[in-house]
CSV table of C-alpha atoms in Angstrom, one decimal:
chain,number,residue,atom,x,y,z
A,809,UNK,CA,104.5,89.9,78.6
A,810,UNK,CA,100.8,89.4,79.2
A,811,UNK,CA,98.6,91.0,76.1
A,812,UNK,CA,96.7,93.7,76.4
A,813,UNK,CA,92.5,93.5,77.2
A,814,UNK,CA,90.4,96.0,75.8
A,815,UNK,CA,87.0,96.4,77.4
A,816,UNK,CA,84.4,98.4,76.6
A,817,UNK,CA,82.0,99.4,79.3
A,818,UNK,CA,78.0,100.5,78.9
A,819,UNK,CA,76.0,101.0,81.7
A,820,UNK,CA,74.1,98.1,83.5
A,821,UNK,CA,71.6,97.0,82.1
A,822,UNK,CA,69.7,96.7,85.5
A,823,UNK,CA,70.2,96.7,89.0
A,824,UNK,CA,73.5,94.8,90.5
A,825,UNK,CA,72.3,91.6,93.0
A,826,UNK,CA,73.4,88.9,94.5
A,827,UNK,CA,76.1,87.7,97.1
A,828,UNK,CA,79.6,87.4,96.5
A,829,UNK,CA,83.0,86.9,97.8
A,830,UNK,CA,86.0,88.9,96.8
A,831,UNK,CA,89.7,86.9,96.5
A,832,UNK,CA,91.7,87.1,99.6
A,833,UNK,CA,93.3,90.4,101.1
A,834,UNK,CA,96.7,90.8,98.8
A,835,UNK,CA,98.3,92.6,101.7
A,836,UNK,CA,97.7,90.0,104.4
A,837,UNK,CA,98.3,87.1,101.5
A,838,UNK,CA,102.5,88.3,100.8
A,839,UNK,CA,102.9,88.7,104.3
A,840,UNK,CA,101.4,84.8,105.0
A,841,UNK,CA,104.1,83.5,102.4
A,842,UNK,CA,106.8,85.5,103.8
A,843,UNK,CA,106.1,85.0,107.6
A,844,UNK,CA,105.5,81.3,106.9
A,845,UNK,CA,108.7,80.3,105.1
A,846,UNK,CA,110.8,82.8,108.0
A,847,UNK,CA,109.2,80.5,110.4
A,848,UNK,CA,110.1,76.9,111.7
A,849,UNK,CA,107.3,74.3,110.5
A,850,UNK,CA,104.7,74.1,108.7
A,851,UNK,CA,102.3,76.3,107.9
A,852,UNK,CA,98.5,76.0,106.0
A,853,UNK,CA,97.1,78.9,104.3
A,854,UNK,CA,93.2,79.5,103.0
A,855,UNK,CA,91.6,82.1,101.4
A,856,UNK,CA,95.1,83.3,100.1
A,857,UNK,CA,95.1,85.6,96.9
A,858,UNK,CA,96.3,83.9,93.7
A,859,UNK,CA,96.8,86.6,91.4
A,860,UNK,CA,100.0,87.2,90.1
A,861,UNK,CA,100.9,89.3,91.9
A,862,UNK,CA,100.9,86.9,95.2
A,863,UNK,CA,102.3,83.8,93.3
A,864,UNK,CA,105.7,86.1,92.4
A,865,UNK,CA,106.0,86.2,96.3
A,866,UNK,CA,105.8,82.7,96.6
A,867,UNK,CA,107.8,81.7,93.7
A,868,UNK,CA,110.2,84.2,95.5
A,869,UNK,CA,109.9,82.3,98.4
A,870,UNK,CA,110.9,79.0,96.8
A,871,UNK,CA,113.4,80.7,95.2
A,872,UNK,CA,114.9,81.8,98.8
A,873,UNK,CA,114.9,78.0,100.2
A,874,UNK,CA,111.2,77.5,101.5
A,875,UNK,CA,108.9,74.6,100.2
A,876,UNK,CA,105.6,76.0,98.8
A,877,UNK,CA,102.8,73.9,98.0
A,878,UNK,CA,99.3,74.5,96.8
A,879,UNK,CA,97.2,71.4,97.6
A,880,UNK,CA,93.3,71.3,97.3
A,881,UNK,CA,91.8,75.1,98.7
A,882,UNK,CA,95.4,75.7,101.1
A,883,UNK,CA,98.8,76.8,100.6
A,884,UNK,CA,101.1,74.9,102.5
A,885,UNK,CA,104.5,76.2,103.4
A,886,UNK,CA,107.4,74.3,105.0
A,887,UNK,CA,109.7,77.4,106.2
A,888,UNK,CA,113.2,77.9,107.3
A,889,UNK,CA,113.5,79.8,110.1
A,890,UNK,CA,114.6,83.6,110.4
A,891,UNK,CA,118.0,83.2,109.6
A,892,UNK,CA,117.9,80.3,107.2
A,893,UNK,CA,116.9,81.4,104.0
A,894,UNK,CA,119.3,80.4,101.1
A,895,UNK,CA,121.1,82.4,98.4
A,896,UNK,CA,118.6,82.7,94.9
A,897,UNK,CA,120.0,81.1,91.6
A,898,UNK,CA,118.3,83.4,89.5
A,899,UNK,CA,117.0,87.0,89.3
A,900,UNK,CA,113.7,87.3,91.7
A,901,UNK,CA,111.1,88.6,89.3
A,902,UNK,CA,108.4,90.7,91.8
A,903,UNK,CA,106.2,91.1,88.5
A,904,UNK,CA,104.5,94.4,89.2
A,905,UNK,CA,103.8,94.0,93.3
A,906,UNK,CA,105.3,97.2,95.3
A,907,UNK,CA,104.6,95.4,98.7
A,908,UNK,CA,106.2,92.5,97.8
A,909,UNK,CA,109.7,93.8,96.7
A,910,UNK,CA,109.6,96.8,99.4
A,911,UNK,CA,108.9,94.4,102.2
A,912,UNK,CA,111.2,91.0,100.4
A,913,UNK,CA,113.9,93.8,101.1
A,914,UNK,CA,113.6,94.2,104.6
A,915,UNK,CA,114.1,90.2,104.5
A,916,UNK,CA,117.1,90.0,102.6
A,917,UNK,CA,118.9,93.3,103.9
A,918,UNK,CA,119.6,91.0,106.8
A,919,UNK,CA,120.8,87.6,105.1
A,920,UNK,CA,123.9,86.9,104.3
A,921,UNK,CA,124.2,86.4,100.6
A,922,UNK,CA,123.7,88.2,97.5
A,923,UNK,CA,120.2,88.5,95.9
A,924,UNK,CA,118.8,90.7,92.5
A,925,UNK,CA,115.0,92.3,92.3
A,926,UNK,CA,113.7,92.8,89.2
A,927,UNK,CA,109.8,93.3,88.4
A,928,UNK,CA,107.4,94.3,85.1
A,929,UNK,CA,108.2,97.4,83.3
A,930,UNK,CA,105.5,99.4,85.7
A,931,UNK,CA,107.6,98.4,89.1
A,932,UNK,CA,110.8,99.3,87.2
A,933,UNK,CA,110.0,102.9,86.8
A,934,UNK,CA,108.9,102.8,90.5
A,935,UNK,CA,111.6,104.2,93.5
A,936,UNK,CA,113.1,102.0,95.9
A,937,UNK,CA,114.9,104.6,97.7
A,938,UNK,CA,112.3,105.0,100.6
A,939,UNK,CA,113.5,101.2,101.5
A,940,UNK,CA,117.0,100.6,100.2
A,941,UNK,CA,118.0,104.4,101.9
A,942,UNK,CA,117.1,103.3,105.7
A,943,UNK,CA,117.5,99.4,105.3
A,944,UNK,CA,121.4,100.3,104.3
A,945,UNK,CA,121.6,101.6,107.7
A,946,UNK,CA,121.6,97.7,109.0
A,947,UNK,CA,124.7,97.3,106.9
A,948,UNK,CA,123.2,95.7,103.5
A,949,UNK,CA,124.2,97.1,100.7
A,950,UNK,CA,121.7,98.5,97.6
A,951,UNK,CA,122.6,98.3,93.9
A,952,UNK,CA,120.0,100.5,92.1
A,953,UNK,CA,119.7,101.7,88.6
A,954,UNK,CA,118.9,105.7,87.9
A,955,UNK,CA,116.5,107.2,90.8
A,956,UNK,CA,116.8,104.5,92.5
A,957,UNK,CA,115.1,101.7,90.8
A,958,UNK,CA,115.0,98.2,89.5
A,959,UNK,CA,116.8,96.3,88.7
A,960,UNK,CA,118.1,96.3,92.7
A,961,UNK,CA,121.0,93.9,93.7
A,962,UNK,CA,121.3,93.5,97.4
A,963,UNK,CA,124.7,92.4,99.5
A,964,UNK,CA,122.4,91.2,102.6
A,965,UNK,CA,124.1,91.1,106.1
A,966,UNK,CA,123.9,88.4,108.7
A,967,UNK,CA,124.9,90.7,111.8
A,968,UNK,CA,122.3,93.6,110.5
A,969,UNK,CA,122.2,96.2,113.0
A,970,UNK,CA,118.8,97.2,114.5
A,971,UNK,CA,117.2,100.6,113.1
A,972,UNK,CA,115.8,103.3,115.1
A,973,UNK,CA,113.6,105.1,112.1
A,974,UNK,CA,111.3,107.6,111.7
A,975,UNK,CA,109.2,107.3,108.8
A,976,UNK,CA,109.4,110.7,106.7
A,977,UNK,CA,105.4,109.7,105.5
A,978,UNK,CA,103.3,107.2,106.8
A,979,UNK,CA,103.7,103.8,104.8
A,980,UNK,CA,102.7,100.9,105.5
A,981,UNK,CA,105.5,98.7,103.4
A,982,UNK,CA,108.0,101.0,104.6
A,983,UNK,CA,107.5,100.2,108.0
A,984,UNK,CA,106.8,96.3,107.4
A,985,UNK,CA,110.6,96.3,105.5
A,986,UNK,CA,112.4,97.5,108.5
A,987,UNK,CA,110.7,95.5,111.1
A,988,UNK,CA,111.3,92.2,108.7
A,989,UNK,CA,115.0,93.4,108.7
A,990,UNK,CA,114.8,93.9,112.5
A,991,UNK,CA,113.8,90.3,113.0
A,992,UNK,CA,117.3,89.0,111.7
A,993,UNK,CA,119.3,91.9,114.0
A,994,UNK,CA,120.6,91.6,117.7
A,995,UNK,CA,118.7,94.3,119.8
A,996,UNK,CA,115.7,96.1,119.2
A,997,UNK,CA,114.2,97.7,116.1
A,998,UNK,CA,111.9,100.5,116.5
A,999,UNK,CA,110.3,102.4,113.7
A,1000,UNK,CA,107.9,105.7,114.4
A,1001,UNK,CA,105.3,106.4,112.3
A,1002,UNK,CA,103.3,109.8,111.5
A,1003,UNK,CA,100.1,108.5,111.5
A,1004,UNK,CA,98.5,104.8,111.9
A,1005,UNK,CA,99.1,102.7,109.2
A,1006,UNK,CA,97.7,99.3,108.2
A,1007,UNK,CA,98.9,96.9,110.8
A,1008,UNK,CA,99.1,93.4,109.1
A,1009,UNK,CA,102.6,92.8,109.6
A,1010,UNK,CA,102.5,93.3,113.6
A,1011,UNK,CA,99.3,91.4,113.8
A,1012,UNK,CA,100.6,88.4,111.8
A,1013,UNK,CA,104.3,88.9,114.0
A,1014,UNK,CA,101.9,88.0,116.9
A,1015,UNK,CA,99.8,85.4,115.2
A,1016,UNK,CA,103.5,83.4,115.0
A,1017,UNK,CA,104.7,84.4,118.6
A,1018,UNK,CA,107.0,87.3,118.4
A,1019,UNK,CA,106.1,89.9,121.0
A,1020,UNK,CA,105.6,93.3,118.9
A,1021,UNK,CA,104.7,96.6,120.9
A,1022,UNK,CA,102.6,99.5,120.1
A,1023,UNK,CA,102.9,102.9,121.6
A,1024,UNK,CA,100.6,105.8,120.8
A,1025,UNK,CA,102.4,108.7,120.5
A,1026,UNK,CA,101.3,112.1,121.3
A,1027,UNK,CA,101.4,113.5,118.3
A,1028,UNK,CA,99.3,111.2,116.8
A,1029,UNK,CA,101.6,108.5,115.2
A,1030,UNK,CA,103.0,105.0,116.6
A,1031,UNK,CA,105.7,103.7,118.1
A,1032,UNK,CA,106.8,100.0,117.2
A,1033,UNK,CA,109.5,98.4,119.1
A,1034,UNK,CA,110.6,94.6,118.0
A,1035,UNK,CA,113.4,92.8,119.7
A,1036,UNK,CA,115.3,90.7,117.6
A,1037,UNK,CA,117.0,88.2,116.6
A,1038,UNK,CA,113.2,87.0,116.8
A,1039,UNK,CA,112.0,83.5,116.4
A,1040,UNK,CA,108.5,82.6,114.1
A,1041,UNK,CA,106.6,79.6,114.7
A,1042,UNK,CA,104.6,78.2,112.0
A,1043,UNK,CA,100.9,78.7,112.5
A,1044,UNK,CA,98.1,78.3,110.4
A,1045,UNK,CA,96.4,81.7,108.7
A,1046,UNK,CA,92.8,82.4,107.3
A,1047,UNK,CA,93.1,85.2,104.5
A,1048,UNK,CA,89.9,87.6,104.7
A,1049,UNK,CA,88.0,89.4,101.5
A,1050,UNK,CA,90.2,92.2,100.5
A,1051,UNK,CA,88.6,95.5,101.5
A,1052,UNK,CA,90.3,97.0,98.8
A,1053,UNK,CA,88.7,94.7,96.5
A,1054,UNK,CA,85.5,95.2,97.7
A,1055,UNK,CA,85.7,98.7,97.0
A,1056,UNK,CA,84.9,98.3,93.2
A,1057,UNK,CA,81.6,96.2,93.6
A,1058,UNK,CA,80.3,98.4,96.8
A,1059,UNK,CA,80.7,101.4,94.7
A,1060,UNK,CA,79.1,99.7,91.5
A,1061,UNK,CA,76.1,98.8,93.7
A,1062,UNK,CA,75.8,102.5,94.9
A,1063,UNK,CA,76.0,103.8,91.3
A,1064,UNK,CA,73.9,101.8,89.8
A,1065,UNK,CA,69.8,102.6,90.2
A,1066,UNK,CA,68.0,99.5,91.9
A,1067,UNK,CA,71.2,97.6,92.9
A,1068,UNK,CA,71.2,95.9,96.4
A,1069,UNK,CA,74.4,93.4,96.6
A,1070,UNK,CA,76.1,91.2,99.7
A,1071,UNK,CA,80.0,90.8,100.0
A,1072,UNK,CA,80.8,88.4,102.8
A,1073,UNK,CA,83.8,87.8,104.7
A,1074,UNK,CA,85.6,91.1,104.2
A,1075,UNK,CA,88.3,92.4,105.9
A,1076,UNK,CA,87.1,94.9,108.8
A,1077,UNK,CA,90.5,96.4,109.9
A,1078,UNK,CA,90.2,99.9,110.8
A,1079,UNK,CA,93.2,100.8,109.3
A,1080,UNK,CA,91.6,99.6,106.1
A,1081,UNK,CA,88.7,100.6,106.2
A,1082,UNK,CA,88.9,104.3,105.6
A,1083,UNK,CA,86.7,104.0,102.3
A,1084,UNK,CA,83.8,102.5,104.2
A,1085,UNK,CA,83.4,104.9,106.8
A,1086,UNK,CA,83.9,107.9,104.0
A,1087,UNK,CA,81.2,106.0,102.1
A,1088,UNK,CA,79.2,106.5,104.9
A,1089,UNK,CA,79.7,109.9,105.6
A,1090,UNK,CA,78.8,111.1,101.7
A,1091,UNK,CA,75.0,109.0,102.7
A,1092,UNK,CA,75.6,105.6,101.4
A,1093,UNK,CA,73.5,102.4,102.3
A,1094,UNK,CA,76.4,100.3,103.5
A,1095,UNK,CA,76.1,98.1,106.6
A,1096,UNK,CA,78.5,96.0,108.1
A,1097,UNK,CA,76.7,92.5,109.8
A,1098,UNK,CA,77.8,89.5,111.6
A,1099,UNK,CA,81.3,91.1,112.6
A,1100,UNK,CA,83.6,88.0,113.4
A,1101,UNK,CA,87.7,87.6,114.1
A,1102,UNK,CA,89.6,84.8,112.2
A,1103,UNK,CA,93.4,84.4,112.0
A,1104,UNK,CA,93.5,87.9,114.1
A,1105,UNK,CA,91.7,90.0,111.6
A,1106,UNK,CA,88.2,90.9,112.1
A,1107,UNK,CA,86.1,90.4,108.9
A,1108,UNK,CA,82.1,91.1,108.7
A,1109,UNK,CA,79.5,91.3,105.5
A,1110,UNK,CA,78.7,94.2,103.7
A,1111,UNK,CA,75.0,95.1,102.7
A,1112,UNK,CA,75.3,97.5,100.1
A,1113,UNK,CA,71.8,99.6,98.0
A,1114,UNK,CA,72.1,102.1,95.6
A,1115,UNK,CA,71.3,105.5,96.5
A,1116,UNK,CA,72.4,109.4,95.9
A,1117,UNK,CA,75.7,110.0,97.5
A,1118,UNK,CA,76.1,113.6,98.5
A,1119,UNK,CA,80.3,115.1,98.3
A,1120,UNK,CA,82.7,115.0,101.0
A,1121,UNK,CA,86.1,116.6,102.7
A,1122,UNK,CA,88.4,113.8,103.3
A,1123,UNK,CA,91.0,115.2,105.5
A,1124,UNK,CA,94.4,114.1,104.8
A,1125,UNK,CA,95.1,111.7,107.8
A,1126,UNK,CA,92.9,109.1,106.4
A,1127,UNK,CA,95.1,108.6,103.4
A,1128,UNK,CA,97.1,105.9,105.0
A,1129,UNK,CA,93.5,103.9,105.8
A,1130,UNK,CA,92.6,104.0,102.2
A,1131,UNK,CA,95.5,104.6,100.1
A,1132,UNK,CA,94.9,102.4,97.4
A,1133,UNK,CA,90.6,103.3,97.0
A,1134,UNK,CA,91.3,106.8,96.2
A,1135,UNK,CA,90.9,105.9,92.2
A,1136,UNK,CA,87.1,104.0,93.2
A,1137,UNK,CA,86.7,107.1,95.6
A,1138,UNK,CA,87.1,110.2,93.1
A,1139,UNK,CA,84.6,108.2,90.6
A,1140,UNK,CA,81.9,108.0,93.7
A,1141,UNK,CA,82.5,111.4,94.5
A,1142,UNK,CA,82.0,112.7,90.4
A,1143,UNK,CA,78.6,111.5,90.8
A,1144,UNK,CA,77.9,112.8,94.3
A,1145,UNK,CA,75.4,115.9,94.9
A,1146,UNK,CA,77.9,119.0,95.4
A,1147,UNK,CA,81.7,119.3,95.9
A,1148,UNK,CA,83.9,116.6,97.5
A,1149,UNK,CA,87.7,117.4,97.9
A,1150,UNK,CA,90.2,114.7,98.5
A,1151,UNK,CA,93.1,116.0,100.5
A,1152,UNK,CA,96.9,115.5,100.6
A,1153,UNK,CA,97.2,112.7,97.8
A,1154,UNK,CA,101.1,112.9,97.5
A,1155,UNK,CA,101.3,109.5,97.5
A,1156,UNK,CA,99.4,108.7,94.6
A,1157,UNK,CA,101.9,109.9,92.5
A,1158,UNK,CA,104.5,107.0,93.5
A,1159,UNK,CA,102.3,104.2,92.9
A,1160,UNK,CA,101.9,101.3,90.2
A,1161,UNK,CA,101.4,105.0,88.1
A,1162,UNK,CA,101.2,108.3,88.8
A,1163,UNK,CA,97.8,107.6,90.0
A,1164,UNK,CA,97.3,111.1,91.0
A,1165,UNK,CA,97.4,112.1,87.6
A,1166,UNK,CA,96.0,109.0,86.1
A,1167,UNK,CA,92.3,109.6,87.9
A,1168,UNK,CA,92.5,113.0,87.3
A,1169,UNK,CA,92.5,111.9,83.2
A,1170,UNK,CA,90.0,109.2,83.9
A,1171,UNK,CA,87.4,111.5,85.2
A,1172,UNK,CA,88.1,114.3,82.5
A,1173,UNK,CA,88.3,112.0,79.9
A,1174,UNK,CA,84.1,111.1,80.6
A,1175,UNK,CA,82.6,114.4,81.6
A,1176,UNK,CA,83.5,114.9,85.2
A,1177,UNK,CA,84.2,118.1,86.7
A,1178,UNK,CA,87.7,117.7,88.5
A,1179,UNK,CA,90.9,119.8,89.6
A,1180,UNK,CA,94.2,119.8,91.1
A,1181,UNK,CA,95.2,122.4,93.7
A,1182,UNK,CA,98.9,121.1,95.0
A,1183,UNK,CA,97.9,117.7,96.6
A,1184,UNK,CA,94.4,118.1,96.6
A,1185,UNK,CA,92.0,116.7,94.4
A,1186,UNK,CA,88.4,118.4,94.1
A,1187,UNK,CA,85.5,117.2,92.1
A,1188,UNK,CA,82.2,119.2,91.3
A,1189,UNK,CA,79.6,115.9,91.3
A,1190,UNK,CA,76.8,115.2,88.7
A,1191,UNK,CA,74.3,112.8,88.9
A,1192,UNK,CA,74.9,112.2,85.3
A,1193,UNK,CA,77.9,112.0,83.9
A,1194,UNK,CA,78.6,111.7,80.3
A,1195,UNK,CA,80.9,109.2,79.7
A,1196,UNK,CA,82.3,108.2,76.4
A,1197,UNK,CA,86.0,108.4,77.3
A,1198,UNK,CA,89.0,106.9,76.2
A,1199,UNK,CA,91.1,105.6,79.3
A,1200,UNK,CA,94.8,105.0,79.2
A,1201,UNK,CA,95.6,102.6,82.3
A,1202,UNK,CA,99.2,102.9,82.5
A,1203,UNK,CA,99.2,99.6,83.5
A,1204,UNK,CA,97.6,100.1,87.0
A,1205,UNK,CA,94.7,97.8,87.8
A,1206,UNK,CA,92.8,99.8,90.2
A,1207,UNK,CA,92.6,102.4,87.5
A,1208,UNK,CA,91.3,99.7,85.2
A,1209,UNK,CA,88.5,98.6,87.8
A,1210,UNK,CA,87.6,102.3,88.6
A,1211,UNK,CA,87.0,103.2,85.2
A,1212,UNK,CA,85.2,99.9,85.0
A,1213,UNK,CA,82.4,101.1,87.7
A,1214,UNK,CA,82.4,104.6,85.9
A,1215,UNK,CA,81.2,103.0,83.0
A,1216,UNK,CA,78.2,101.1,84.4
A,1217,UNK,CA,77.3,104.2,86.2
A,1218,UNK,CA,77.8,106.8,83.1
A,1219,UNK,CA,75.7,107.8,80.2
A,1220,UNK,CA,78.0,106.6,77.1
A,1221,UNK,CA,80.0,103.1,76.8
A,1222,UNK,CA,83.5,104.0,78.1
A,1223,UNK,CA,86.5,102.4,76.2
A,1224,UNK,CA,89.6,101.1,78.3
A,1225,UNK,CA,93.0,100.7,76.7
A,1226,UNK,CA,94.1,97.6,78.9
A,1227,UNK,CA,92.9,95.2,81.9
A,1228,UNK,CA,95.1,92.5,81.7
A,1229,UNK,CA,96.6,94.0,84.8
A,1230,UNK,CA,93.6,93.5,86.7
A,1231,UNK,CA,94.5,89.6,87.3
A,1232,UNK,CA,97.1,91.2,89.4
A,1233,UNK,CA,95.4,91.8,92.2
A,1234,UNK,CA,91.9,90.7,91.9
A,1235,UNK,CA,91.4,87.1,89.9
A,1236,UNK,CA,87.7,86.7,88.4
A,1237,UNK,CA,86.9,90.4,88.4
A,1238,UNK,CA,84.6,90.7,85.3
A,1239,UNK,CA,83.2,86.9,86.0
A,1240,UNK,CA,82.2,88.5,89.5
A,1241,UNK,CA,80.5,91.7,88.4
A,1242,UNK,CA,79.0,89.1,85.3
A,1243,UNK,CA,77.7,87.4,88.4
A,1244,UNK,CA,76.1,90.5,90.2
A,1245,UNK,CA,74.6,91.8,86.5
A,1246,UNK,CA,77.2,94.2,85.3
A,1247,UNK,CA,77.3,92.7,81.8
A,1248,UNK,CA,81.0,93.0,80.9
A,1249,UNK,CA,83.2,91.5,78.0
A,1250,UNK,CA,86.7,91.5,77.7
C-alpha cells in the first residue's frame, strides 16, 4: 500500500513561467499496450504514460501472454494476435485505473479461459456492472462481489457473439469494452452512443488497420459498426501531452497574478478538449499554436497568461469532452467574476470517488461559494478566496491536483490529506509546477 503524502499548499510566491511538457495521454497510453499486444508484430511506443496506473496495464499485458519491454525512451511490445492471448497465473491487479479494467474486459469477455480482476481499495468500491451487464451478452460470464464490484472473475468465450448496444450514458470505456470484445466475435459489433465521446479507441483501431465506421446520428449521438473477427497489425504509436493533465498547470497559470506558461505537445482532440474551449468562453488567455497530427492524434502548444476569468453555463453535452476536468473546472469557476453552473454531473459520482461530492467539500472546505441542485453544480465566484481548508482526497488524484491549484491561487495555505495518488496518473507533478515557480513540498 503506497503511504500517504501530505502537502501543504500557500500561494505562489510569484508568477508561474516557463515551458513544459506534461507525461503522455493515460487514455491513449492503455489503449497502445492493449492494441499492441492484440496485434501480430512488433510494436514501439514513445511518449507513453508511466504512472502506475499505465504499468498495471502492461504488467497485465504480460500477464495475458504478450512481451513488454521498456528500452531507452520506447515501450516495445511483441503481441499475439486477437485471439491469442493466454490464460493469467495470478490475479490481474488493475491498481486503481477504471479504463483499464472496464476496457481489459471487453478483451477477455471474448477469450477462452478464465481470468480474475482485482484493483486498490478505491477501484474495489467502484461498479463494474455498466461493463460486465452488456459484455455477458457475448456469452462471457461475470463473477462480481456485492453491487457489482471487484474482485471480478471472468469465464471468457472464444465464439463471443457480436453486440448490438446502446449506451444508456455516453462513456467512453463503455463503448471501447464492447468494441474490444467485438474484435474476437464473427459478425459485426455496433454500439450507439448518446452523444460523442472521446474517440481514442476507433482512431488507434485505424492506426493498426481494422476498418471502424462512424455514423452521425440524428439525434446527436454515433453510430460505430466493427466487423469482426478483426485482425491488428503492429504499428508504431507516438503518445501526445495529456489534455487532462494539462488542465492543472493551465488553470494555475490563469490563477495566479503575472503567470505566463507554455505546455507543448498536447493532445488537441476535440472530444478532449471540452475544458479549453470552456476556458475560453469564461475570458481566459489560452492559445493553441503550431497545430500538428502525430500517430493520428492532433497535438498543438498551449500559451497560457493569467487573467480575470468571468463564470459560465456549461451545458450538459459537454460532459463527455471533459469528464475528468470538472474537479480543475469548479476551482476556476470559484474564482470567476459572477455565477458559473456546471450542468448534469451524474457521472462524477461513479468515479475514482464520488467526485461530485468530493469538489463540492473541496471548495467549501476554503471559502467558496458552491451548491448542489440535483446534477448541477453552481458556484457564486470571488476573486479571493479564503483558503485554509482541510481536504480529504478519498484517494482521487485529480482531487488532489485541484485542490493543489486552489491553494496557489487562495489567501491561506491549504492542507491536503494525501497525494500519493497523484503518481497515478501524472508522474513528476510537484517537480513540474517546482519548475514553473509553484513552490510545493511534499
Amino acid at each position: 500500500m503506497t503511504a500517504q503524502r501530505p502537502l501543504i499548499v500557500s500561494s505562489a510566491p510569484a508568477g508561474l513561467a516557463g515551458r513544459v511538457r506534461v507525461p503522455g495521454d493515460k487514455s491513449i497510453s492503455h489503449r497502445a499496450l492493449m492494441f499492441a499486444a492484440l496485434a501480430e508484430g512488433r510494436t514501439h511506443i514513445t511518449g507513453l504514460l508511466e504512472g502506475e496506473d499505465v504499468l498495471r496495464t502492461a504488467e497485465a499485458m504480460r500477464a495475458l501472454g504478450a512481451k513488454v519491454t521498456r528500452k531507452d525512451t520506447q515501450w516495445v511490445v511483441e503481441g499475439c494476435g486477437v485471439a491469442g492471448l493466454k490464460e493469467p497465473a495470478d490475479v490481474l491487479d488493475m491498481g486503481n485505473s477504471g479504463t483499464a479494467a472496464r476496457l481489459l474486459s471487453g478483451v477477455l469477455a471474448t477469450h477462452p479461459f478464465m481470468s480474475i480482476m482485482t484493483g486498490d481499495a478505491s477501484l474495489r468500491s467502484r461498479p463494474m456492472g455498466r461493463v460486465s451487464v452488456p459484455l455477458a451478452e457475448t456469452g462471457a460470464r461475470f463473477v462480481t462481489r456485492a453491487g457489482q464490484k471487484l474482485p471480478m472473475a471472468v469465464e471468457g468465450t472464444g465464439k463471443g457473439k457480436p453486440l448490438h448496444y446502446r449506451l444508456p450514458v455516453a462513456s467512453a470505456q463503455v463503448k471501447s469494452a464492447i468494441l474490444l470484445a467485438g474484435l474476437n466475435c464473427e459478425g459485426e459489433t455496433v454500439v450507439e452512443e448518446p452523444a460523442p465521446t472521446r474517440d481514442h479507441t476507433e482512431n488507434m483501431l485505424r492506426h493498426f488497420g481494422t476498418e471502424v465506421k462512424v455514423e452521425e446520428l440524428p439525434e446527436a449521438g454515433r453510430r460505430i459498426t466493427l466487423k469482426g473477427p478483426a485482425r491488428l497489425v503492429a504499428q508504431d504509436v507516438l503518445v501526445p501531452g495529456d489534455p487532462s493533465s494539462a488542465a492543472f498547470p493551465v488553470v494555475a497559470a490563469l490563477l495566479v497574478p503575472g503567470s505566463s506558461i507554455v505546455i507543448e505537445a498536447v493532445g488537441q482532440n476535440p472530444l478532449r478538449t471540452g475544458l479549453f474551449k470552456t476556458l475560453k468562453e469564461m475570458g481566459a488567455s489560452l492559445e493553441i499554436r503550431d497545430e500538428r497530427i502525430e500517430g493520428g492524434e492532433v497535438i498543438g502548444d498551449l500559451h497560457v497568461r493569467a487573467g480575470r476569468l468571468k463564470g459560465v453555463d456549461v451545458p450538459a453535452i459537454r460532459v463527455p469532452s471533459m469528464i475528468d476536468e470538472y474537479p480543475i473546472l469548479a476551482v476556476a469557476c470559484a474564482f470567476a467574476e459572477g455565477t458559473s453552473r456546471l450542468r448534469g454531473l451524474a457521472e462524477l459520482r461513479v468515479k475514482e470517488s464520488d467526485r461530485l461530492a468530493s469538489t463540492v467539500a473541496l471548495l467549501e472546505a476554503n471559502g467558496a461559494k458552491v451548491q448542489v441542485e440535483g446534477d448541477d453544480v453552481i458556484i457564486e465566484g470571488q476573486a479571493r478566496l479564503p483558503g485554509g481548508g482541510h481536504v480529504q482526497t478519498h484517494m482521487d488524484h485529480r482531487l488532489a491536483m485541484s485542490a493543489t491549484v486552489l491553494g496557489l491561487a487562495a489567501e491561506k495555505p491549504v492542507h491536503i490529506d494525501d497525494t500519493a495518488f497523484i503518481e497515478t496518473s501524472f508522474p513528476g507533478f510537484v517537480a513540474l509546477m517546482n519548475h514553473l515557480g509553484a513552490g510545493l513540498t511534499a
